[in-house]
Structures are given as C-alpha cells and as structure tokens.
Tab-separated table of C-alpha atoms in Angstrom:
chain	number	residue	atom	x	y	z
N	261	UNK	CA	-45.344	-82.635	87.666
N	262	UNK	CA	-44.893	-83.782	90.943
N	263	UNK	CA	-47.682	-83.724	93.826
N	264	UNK	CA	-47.561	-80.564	95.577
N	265	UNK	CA	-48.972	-81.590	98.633
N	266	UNK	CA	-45.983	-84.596	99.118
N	267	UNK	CA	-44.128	-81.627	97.653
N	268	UNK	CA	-45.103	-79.868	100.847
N	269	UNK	CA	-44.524	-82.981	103.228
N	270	UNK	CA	-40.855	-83.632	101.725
N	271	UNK	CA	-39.828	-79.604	102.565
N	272	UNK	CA	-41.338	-80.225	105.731
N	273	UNK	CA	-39.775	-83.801	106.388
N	274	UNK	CA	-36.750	-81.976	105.509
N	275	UNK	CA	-36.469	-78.995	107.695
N	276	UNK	CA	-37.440	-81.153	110.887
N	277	UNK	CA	-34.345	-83.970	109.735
N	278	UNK	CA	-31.822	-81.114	109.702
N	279	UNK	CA	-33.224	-79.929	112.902
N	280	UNK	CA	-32.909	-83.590	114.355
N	281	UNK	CA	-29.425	-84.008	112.935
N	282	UNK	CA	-28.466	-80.279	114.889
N	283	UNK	CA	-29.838	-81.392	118.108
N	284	UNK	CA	-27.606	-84.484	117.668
N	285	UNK	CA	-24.594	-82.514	116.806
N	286	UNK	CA	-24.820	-80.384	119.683
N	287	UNK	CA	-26.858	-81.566	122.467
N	288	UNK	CA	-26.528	-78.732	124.863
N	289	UNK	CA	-27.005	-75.730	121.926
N	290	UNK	CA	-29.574	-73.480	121.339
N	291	UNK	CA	-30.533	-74.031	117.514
N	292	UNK	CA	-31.163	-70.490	115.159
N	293	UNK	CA	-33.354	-70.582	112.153
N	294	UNK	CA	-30.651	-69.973	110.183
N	295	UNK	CA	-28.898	-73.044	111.333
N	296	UNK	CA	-31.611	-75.089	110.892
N	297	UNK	CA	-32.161	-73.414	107.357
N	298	UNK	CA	-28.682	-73.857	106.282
N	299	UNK	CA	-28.919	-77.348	106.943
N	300	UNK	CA	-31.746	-77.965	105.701
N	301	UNK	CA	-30.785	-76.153	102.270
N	302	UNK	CA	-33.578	-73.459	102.140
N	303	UNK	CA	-33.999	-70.463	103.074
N	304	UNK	CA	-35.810	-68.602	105.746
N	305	UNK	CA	-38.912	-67.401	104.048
N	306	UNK	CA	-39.246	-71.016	103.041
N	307	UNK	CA	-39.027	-72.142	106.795
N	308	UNK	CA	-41.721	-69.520	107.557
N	309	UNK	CA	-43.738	-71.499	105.116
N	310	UNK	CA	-43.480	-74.257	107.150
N	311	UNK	CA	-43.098	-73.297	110.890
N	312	UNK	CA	-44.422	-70.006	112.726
N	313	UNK	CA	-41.692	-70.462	114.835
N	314	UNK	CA	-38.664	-72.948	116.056
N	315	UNK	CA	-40.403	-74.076	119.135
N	316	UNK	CA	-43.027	-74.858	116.445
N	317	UNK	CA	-40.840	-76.902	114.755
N	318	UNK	CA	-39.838	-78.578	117.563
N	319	UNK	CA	-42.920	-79.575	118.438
N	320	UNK	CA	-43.613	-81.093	115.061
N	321	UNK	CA	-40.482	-82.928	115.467
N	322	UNK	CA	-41.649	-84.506	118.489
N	323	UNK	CA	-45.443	-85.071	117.437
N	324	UNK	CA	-43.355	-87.279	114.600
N	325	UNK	CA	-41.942	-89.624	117.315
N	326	UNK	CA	-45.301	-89.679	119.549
N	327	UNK	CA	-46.799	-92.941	118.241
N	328	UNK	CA	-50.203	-91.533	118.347
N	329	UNK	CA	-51.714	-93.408	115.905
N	330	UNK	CA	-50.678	-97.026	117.523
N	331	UNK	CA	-51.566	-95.450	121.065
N	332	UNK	CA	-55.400	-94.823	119.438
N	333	UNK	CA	-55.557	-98.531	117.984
N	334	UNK	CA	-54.572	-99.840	120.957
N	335	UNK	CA	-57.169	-97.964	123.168
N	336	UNK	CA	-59.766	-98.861	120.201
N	337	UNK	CA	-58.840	-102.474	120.439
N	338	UNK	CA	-60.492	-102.650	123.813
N	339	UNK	CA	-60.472	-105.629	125.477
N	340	UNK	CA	-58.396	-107.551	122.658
N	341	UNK	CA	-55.640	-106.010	123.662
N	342	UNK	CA	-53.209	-107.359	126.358
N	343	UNK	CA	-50.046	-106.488	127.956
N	344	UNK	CA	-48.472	-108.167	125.612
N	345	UNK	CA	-50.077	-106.440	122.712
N	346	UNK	CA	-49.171	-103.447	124.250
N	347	UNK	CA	-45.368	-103.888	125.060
N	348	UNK	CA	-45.113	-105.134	121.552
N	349	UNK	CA	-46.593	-102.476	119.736
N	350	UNK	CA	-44.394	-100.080	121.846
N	351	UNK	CA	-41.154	-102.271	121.213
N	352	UNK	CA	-42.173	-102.388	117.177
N	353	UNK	CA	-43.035	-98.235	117.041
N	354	UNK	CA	-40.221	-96.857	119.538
N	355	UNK	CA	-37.572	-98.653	118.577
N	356	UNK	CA	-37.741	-97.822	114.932
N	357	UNK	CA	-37.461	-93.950	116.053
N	358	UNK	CA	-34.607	-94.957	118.856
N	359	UNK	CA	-32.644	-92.274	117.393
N	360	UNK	CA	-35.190	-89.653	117.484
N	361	UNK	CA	-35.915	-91.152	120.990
N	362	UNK	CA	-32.760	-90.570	121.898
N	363	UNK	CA	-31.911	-87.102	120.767
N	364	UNK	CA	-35.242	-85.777	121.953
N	365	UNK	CA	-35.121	-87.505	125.816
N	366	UNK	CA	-31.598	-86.202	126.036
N	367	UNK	CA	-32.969	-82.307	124.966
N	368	UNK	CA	-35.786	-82.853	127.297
N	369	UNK	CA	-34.794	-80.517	130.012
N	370	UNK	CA	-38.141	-79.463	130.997
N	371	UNK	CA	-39.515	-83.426	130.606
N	372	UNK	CA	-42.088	-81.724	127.474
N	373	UNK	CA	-41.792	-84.557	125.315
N	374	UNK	CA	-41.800	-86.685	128.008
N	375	UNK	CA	-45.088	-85.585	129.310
N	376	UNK	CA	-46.249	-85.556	126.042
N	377	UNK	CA	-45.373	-89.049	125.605
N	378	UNK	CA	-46.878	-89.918	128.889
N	379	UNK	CA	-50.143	-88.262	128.112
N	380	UNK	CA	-50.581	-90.328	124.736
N	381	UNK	CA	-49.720	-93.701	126.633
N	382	UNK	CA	-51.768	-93.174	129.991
N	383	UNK	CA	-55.439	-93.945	128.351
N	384	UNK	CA	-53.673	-97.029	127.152
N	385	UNK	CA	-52.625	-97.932	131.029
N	386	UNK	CA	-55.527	-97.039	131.956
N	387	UNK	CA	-58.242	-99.099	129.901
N	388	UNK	CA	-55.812	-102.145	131.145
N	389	UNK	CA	-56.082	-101.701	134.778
N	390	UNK	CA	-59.445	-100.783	133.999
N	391	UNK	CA	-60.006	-104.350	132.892
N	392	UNK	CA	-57.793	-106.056	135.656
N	393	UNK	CA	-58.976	-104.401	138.562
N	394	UNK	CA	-62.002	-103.089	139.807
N	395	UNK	CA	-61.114	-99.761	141.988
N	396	UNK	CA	-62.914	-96.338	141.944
N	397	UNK	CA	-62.182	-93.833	139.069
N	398	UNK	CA	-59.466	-91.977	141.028
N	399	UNK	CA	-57.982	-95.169	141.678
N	400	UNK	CA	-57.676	-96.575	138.482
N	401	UNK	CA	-55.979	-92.213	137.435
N	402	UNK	CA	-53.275	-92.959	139.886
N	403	UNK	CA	-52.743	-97.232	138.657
N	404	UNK	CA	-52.669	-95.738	135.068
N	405	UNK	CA	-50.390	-92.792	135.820
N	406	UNK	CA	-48.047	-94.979	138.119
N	407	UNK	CA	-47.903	-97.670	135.471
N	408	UNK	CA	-47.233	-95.118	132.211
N	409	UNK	CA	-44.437	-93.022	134.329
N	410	UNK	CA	-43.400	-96.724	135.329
N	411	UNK	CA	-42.997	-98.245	131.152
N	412	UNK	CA	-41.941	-94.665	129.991
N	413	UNK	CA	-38.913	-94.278	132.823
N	414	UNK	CA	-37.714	-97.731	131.107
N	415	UNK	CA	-37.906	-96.437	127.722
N	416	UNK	CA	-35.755	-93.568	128.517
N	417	UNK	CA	-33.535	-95.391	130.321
N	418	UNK	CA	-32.763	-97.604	127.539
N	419	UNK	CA	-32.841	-94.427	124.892
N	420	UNK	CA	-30.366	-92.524	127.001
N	421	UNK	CA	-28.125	-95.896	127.661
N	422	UNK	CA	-25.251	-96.888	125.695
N	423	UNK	CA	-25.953	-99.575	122.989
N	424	UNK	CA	-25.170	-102.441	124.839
N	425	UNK	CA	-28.487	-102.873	126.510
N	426	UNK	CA	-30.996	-103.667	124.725
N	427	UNK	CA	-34.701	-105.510	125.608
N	428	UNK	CA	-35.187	-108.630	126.280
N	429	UNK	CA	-38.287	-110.593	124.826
C-alpha cells in the first residue's frame, strides 16, 4: 500500500501540471475547473480536495516556482554569502523551473508573482548592501528594493525572450 500522504502530494503535483500545461496552451484564457480537471484526469470533487478555489491553485502553482527555501539559506548564510553565491544559487534554482518561469511571467498581468518573487528575494538584497554599505535603515529599503526589481527585471527578460539568449557566466 502506497503512502497516502505522497499519495496526496502526487494528486496535487498533478492538478497544478495540468494547470501549468493550460496556461501554456493558451496564454491569454481564462482556465475553468473543469478544464483543469479534465486535464488533470479527476474529477471536481477531487479538485475540491485539493484547492478551495482556482486562484488557490494558482497560487500553489506559483509558491512551487518561488525558491523560498534557497532565498532562506541564503539570508541564513549571513555574511558567507556573496554576490556570487547569490547569482549562482538563483541561476541553479530558476533556471531549472524556466518553463514555469516563463508561463507564469507571461500570465502575470497584475505583476502578482512578480511581487511575490520580489518580496522573497529583497531580504536577500538587502542583508548584502547591508554588509557593503553603511547607510540608514531607509536607505539600505530603497538599495535592496532597487537592486531586487533591478536582478528580477533581468530574469524576466530572459524568461519572456526567445531561446537564443541565454546567461553568460
């Protein structure tokens, strides 16, 4: 018998894939739950299981891309971590989800998941020019906010671009 909770995960997993691969197939389109169920293969109770909602699902979908959990290392790491550190960490995490990247920038109308991504990265920024400079506190808000709009302007750019361009190292 399997494990219900990666049981659980896999549904999940599942649901926000099709939803990823509907975005992709139509950009501009509003997505129904019983799209998203139909290509998903379940049904809508089972989505309900899931997801109060689309937007919820959404949402997940995007916290999936967010790389939270190397954002929070980074920030831990202190002052071990360099630029360097930083941009390669970014490089490493984004660009395995360039696809997801992609898809979601492109739906980003209201620049959510862009804001989203910028309020992960800023405390990042902003323990760096914390270390490099030595300003007042609302100084160092508008460095660090200048700096993460800065890095995550790039990254669209080169999610959005066509294939061709790709980052130099």
């Amino acid at each position: 018998m399997g494990d219900r909770a990666s049981d659980n995960e896999d549904v999940r997993d599942d649901f926000l894939q099709a939803l990823l691969k509907l975005f992709q197939e139509n950009p501009g389109a509003e997505v129904s739950v019983a799209a998203l169920c139909a290509k998903a293969g379940y049904s809508r109770s089972t989505f309900y299981r899931y997801f109060d909602s689309l937007p919820e699902a959404h949402e997940a979908l995007e916290d999936r891309v967010v790389p939270t959990g190397v954002l929070q290392a980074l920030v831990a790491g202190g002052d071990a971590v360099c630029m360097e550190d930083i941009t390669g960490a970014f490089l490493g995490t984004l660009t395995a989800s360039k696809r997801e990247l992609t898809t979601l920038f492109a739906r980003d109308v209201h620049e959510r998941f862009f804001n989203k991504l910028k309020a992960a990265m800023k405390p990042v920024f902003r323990l760096q020019v914390e270390r490099a400079f030595s300003m007042t506190p609302f100084e160092y808000d508008v460095m660090a906010e200048y700096l993460t709009t800065a890095k995550l302007s790039l990254l669209r750019m080169w999610a959005l671009s066509p294939p061709t361009w790709t980052w130099r190292t």
